[in-house]
PDB file of C-alpha atoms and ligand atoms in Angstrom:
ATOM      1  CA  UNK A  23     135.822  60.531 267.599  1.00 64.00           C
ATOM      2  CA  UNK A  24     135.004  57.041 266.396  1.00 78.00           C
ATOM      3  CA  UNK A  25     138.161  55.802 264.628  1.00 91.00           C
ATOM      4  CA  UNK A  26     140.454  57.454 261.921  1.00 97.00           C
ATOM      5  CA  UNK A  27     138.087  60.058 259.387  1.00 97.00           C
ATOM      6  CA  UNK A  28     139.263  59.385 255.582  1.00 98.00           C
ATOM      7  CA  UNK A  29     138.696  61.817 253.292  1.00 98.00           C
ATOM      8  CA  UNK A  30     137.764  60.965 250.313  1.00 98.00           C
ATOM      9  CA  UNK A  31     137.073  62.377 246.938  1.00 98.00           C
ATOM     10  CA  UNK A  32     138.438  62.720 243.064  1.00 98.00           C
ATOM     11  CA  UNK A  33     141.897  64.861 242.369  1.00 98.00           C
ATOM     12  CA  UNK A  34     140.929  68.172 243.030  1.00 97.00           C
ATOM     13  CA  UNK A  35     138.722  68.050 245.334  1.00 98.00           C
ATOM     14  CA  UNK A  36     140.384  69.803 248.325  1.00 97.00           C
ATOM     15  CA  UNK A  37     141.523  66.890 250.747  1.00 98.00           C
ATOM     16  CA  UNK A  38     144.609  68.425 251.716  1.00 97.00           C
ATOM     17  CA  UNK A  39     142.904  71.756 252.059  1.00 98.00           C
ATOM     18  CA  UNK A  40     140.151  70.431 254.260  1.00 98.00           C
ATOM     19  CA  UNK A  41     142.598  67.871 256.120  1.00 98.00           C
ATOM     20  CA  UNK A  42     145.069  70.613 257.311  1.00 98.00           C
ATOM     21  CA  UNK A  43     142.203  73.113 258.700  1.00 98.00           C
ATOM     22  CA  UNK A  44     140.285  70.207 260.216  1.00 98.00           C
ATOM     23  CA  UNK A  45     144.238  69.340 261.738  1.00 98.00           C
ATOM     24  CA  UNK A  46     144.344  73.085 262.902  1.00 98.00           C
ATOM     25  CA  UNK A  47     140.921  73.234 264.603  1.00 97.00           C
ATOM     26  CA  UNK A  48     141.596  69.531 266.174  1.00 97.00           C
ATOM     27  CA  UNK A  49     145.000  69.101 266.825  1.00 97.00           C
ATOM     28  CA  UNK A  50     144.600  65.015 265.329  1.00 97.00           C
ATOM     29  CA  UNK A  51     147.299  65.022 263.199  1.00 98.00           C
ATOM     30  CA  UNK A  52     146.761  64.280 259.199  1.00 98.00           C
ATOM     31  CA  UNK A  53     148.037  61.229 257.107  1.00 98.00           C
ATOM     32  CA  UNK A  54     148.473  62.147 253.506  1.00 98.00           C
ATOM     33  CA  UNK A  55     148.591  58.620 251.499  1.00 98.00           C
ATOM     34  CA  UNK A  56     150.109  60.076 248.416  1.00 98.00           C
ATOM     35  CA  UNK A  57     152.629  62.103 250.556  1.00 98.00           C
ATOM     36  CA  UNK A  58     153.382  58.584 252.652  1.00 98.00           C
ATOM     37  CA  UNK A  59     153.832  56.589 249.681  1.00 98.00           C
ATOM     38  CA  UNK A  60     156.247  59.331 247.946  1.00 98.00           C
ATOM     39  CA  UNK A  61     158.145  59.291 251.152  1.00 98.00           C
ATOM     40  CA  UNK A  62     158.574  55.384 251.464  1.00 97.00           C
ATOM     41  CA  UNK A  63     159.069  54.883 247.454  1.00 98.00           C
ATOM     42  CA  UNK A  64     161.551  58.029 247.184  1.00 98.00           C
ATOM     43  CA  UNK A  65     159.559  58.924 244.115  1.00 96.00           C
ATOM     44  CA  UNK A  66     157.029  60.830 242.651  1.00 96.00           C
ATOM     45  CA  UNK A  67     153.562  59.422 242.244  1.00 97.00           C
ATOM     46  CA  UNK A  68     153.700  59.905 238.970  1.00 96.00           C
ATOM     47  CA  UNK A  69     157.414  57.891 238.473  1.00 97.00           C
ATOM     48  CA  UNK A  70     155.621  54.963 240.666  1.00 97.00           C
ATOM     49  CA  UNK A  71     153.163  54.868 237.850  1.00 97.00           C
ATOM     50  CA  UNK A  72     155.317  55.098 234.944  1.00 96.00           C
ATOM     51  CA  UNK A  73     157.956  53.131 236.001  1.00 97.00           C
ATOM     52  CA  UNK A  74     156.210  50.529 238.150  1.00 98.00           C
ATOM     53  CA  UNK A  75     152.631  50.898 237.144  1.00 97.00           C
ATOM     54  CA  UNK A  76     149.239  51.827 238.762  1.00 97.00           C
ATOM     55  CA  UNK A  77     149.123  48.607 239.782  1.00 97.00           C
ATOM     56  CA  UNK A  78     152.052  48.257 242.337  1.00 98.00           C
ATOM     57  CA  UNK A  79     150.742  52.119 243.562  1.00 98.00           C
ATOM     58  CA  UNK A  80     147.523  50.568 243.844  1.00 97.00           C
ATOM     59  CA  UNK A  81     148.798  47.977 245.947  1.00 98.00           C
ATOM     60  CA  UNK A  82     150.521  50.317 248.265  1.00 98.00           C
ATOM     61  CA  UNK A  83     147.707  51.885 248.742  1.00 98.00           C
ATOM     62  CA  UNK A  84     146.441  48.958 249.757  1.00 98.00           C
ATOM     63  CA  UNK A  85     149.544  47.829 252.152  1.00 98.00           C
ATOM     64  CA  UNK A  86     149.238  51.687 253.586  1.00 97.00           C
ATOM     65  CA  UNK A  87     145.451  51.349 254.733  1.00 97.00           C
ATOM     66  CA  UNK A  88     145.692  47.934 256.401  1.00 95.00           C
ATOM     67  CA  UNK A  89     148.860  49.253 258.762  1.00 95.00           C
ATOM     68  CA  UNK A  90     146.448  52.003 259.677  1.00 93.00           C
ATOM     69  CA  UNK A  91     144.634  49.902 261.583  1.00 85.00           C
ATOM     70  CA  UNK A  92     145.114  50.180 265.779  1.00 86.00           C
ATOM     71  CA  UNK A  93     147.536  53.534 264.954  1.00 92.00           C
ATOM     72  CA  UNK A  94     146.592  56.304 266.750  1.00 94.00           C
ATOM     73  CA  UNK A  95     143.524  58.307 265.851  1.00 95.00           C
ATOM     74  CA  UNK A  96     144.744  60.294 262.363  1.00 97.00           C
ATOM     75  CA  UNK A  97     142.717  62.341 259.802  1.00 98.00           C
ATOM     76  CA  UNK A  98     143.767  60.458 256.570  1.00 98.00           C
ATOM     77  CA  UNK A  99     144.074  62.501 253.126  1.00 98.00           C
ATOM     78  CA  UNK A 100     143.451  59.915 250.573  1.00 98.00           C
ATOM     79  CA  UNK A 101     144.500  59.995 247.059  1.00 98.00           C
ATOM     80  CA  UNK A 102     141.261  60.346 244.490  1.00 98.00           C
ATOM     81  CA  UNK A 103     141.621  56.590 243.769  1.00 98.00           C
ATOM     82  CA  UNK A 104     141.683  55.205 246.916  1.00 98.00           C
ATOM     83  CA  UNK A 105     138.417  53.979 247.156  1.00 97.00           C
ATOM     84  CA  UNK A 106     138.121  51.995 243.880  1.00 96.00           C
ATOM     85  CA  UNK A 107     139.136  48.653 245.659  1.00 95.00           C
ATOM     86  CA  UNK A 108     136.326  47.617 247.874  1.00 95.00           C
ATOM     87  CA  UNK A 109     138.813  46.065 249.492  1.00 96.00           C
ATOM     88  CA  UNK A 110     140.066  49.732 250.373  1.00 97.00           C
ATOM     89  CA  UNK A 111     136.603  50.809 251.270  1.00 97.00           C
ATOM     90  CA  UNK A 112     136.042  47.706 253.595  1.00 97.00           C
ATOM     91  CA  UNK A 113     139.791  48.569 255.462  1.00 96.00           C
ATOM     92  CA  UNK A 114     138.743  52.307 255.665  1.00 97.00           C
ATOM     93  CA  UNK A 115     135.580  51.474 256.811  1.00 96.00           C
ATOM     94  CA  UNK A 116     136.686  48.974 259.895  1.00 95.00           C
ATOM     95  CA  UNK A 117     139.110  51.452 260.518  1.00 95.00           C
ATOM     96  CA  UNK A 118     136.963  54.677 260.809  1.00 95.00           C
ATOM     97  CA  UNK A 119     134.750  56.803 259.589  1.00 97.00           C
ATOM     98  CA  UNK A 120     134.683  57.744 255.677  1.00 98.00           C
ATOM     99  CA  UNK A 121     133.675  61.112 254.075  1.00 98.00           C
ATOM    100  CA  UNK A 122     133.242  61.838 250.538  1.00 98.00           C
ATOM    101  CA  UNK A 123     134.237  65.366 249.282  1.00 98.00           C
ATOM    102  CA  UNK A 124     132.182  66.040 246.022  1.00 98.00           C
ATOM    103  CA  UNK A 125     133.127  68.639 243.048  1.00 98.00           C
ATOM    104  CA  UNK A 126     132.296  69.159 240.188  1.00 98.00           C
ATOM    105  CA  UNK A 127     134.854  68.319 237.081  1.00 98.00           C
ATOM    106  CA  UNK A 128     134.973  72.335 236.153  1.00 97.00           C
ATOM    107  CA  UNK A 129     136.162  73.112 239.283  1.00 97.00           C
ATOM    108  CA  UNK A 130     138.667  70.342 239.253  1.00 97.00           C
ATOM    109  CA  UNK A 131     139.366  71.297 235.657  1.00 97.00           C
ATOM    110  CA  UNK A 132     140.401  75.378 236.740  1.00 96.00           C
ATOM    111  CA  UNK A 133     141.921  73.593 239.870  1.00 96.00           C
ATOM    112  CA  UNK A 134     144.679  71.042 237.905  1.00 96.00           C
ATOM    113  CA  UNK A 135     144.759  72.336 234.001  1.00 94.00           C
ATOM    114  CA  UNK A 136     148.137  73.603 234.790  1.00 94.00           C
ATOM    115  CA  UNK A 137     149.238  70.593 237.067  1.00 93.00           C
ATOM    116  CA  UNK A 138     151.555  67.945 235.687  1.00 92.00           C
ATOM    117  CA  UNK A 139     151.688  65.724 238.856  1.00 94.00           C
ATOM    118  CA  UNK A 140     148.782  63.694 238.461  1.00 96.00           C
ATOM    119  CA  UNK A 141     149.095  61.110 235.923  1.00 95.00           C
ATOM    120  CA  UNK A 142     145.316  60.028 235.321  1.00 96.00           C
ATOM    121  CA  UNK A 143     144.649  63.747 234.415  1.00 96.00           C
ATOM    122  CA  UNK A 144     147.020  63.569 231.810  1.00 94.00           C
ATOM    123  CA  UNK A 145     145.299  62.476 228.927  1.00 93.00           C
ATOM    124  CA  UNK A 146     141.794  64.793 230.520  1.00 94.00           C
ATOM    125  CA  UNK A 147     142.492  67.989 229.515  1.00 93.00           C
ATOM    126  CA  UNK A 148     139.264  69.274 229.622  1.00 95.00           C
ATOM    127  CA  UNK A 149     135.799  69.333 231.766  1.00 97.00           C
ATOM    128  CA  UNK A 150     134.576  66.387 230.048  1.00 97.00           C
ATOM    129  CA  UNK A 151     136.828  64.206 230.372  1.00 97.00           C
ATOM    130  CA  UNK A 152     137.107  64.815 233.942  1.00 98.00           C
ATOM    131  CA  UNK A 153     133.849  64.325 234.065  1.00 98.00           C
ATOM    132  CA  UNK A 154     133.569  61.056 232.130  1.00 98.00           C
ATOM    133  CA  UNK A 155     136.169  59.885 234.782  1.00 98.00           C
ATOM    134  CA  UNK A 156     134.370  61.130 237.757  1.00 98.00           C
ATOM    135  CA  UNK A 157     131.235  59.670 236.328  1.00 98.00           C
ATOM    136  CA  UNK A 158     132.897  55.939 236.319  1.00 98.00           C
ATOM    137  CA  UNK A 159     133.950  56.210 239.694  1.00 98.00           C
ATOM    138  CA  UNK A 160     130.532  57.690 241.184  1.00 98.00           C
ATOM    139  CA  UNK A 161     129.803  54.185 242.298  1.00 98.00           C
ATOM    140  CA  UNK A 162     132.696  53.415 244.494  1.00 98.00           C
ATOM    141  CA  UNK A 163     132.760  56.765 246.022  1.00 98.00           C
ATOM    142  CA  UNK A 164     129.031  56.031 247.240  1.00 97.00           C
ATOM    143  CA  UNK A 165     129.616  52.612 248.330  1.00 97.00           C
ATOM    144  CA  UNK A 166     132.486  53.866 250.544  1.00 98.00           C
ATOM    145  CA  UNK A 167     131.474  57.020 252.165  1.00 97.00           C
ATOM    146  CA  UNK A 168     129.457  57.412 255.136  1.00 94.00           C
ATOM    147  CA  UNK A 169     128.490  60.959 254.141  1.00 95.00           C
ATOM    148  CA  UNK A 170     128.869  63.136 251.187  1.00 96.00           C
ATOM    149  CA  UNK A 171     130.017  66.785 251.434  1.00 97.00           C
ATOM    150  CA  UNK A 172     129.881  69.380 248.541  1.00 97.00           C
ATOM    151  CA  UNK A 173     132.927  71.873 248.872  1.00 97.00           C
ATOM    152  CA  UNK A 174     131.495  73.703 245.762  1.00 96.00           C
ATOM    153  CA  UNK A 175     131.974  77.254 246.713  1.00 95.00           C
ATOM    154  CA  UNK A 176     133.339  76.596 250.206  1.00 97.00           C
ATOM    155  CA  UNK A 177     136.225  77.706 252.061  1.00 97.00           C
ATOM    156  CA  UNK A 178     138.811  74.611 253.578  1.00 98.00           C
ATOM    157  CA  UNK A 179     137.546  75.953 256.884  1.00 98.00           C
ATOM    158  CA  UNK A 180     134.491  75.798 256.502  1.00 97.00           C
ATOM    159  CA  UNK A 181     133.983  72.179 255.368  1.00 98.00           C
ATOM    160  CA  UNK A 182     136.272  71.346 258.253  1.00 98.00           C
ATOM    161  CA  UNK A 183     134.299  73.254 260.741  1.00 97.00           C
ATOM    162  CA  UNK A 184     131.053  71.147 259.102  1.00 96.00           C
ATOM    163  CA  UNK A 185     132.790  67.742 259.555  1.00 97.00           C
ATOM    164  CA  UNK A 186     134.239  68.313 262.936  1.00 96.00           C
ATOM    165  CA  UNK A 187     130.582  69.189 264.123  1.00 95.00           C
ATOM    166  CA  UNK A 188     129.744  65.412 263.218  1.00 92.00           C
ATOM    167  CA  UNK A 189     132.627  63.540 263.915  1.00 90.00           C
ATOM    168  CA  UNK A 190     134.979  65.176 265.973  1.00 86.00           C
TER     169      UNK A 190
HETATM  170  C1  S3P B  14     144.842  59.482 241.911  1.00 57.11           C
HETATM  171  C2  S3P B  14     144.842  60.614 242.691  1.00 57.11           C
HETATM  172  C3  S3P B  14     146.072  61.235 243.212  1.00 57.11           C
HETATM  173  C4  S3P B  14     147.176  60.177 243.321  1.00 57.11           C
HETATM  174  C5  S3P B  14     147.360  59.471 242.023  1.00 57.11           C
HETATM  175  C6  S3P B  14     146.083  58.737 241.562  1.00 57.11           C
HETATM  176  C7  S3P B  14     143.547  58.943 241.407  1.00 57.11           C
HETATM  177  O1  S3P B  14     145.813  61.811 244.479  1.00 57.11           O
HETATM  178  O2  S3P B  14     146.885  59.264 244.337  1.00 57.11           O
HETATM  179  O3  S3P B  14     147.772  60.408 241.064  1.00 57.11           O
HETATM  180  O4  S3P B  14     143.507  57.789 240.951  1.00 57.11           O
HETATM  181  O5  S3P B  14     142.528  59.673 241.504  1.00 57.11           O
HETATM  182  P1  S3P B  14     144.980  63.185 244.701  1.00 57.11           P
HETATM  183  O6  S3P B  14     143.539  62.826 244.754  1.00 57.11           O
HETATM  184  O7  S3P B  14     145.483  63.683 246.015  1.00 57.11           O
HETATM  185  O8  S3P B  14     145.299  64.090 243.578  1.00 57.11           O
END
C-alpha cells in the first residue's frame, strides 16, 4: 500500500464501520481523528465546538493531519468535515491515498436522528436538511477523493473487502 488510506465521507456514512473491518482483514491499524482529538482535548467533540468553536476543532484537524505525515502506514477515520480545507485535502493527499464513502442523507437521517453527539446535525433534523448540507459539501468531497464508494446497502465488510482489493 501506497501511503496512509483516509476515509472520507459526511457523518453517517460508515467510516468507523468500514475502518475497523478493513483493520481486521489487514492488520494496519486505524486512526480515528475525532477519537484522537477527544483524547488529546479531554472533551467531547461537541464541548470543543461549543466551548471553543468549530474553528479551533477545525484547526486541530488540521495540526492532526500534518503530524501524520512519515508515521507508520495507518487507515485514518476522518471526521465528515475533514475535507472542507483544501489545505486538508492537499495534506491527505501527499500523505496517501483518499477514498470517499457516499450515502445518501435518508440513510444518514435513520442512522443519527437519535444521536446527540454531532453538533452540525443539530439544527438538521430531517432528510433535507441533511441533504442541503451534503449538497454544499459535494464539491470538496470530489476534489479530495481519489475514488468514490457507495456503501448504500452494503455491509462494513464488504466495502472493506472492495477497497483492500485496490489499495491494500
Ligand atoms: C463533523 C463530523 C464529525 C465530527 C464533528 C464535525 C462534520 O465526525 O468530526 O462533529 O463536520 O461533518 P463524523 O463524520 O465521524 O461523524
Amino acid at each position: 500500500m501506497q501511503g496512509h488510506l483516509f476515509l472520507i465521507g459526511f457523518m453517517g456514512a460508515g467510516k468507523t464501520a468500514v475502518s475497523n473491518a478493513l483493520s481486521a482483514m489487514t492488520g494496519i491499524p486505524v486512526l480515528d481523528t475525532d477519537e484522537q482529538i477527544r483524547m488529546q482535548e479531554g472533551m467531547e467533540i461537541s464541548d470543543i465546538f461549543a466551548q471553543k468553536g468549530e474553528g479551533y476543532f477545525r484547526n486541530l484537524e488540521t495540526q492532526l493531519l500534518a503530524s501524520l505525515q512519515g508515521q507508520e502506514l495507518k487507515i485514518i477515520s476522518c471526521g465528515g468535515g475533514m475535507p472542507l480545507r483544501p489545505q486538508n485535502a492537499a495534506l491527505m493527499q501527499a500523505a496517501g491515498n483518499v477514498i470517499w464513502l457516499t450515502v445518501s442523507p435518508e440513510t444518514v437521517f435513520e442512522r443519527l436522528q437519535n444521536d446527540h453527539s454531532r453538533p452540525l446535525l443539530a439544527n438538521r433534523r430531517d432528510p433535507a436538511a441533511i441533504a442541503e448540507l451534503m449538497e454544499a459539501r459535494r464539491e470538496a468531497y470530489e476534489a479530495a477523493c481519489s475514488c468514490q464508494i457507495s456503501t448504500e446497502g452494503k455491509m462494513p465488510e464488504d466495502i472493506a473487502a472492495e477497497i483492500a482489493a485496490v489499495y491494500c
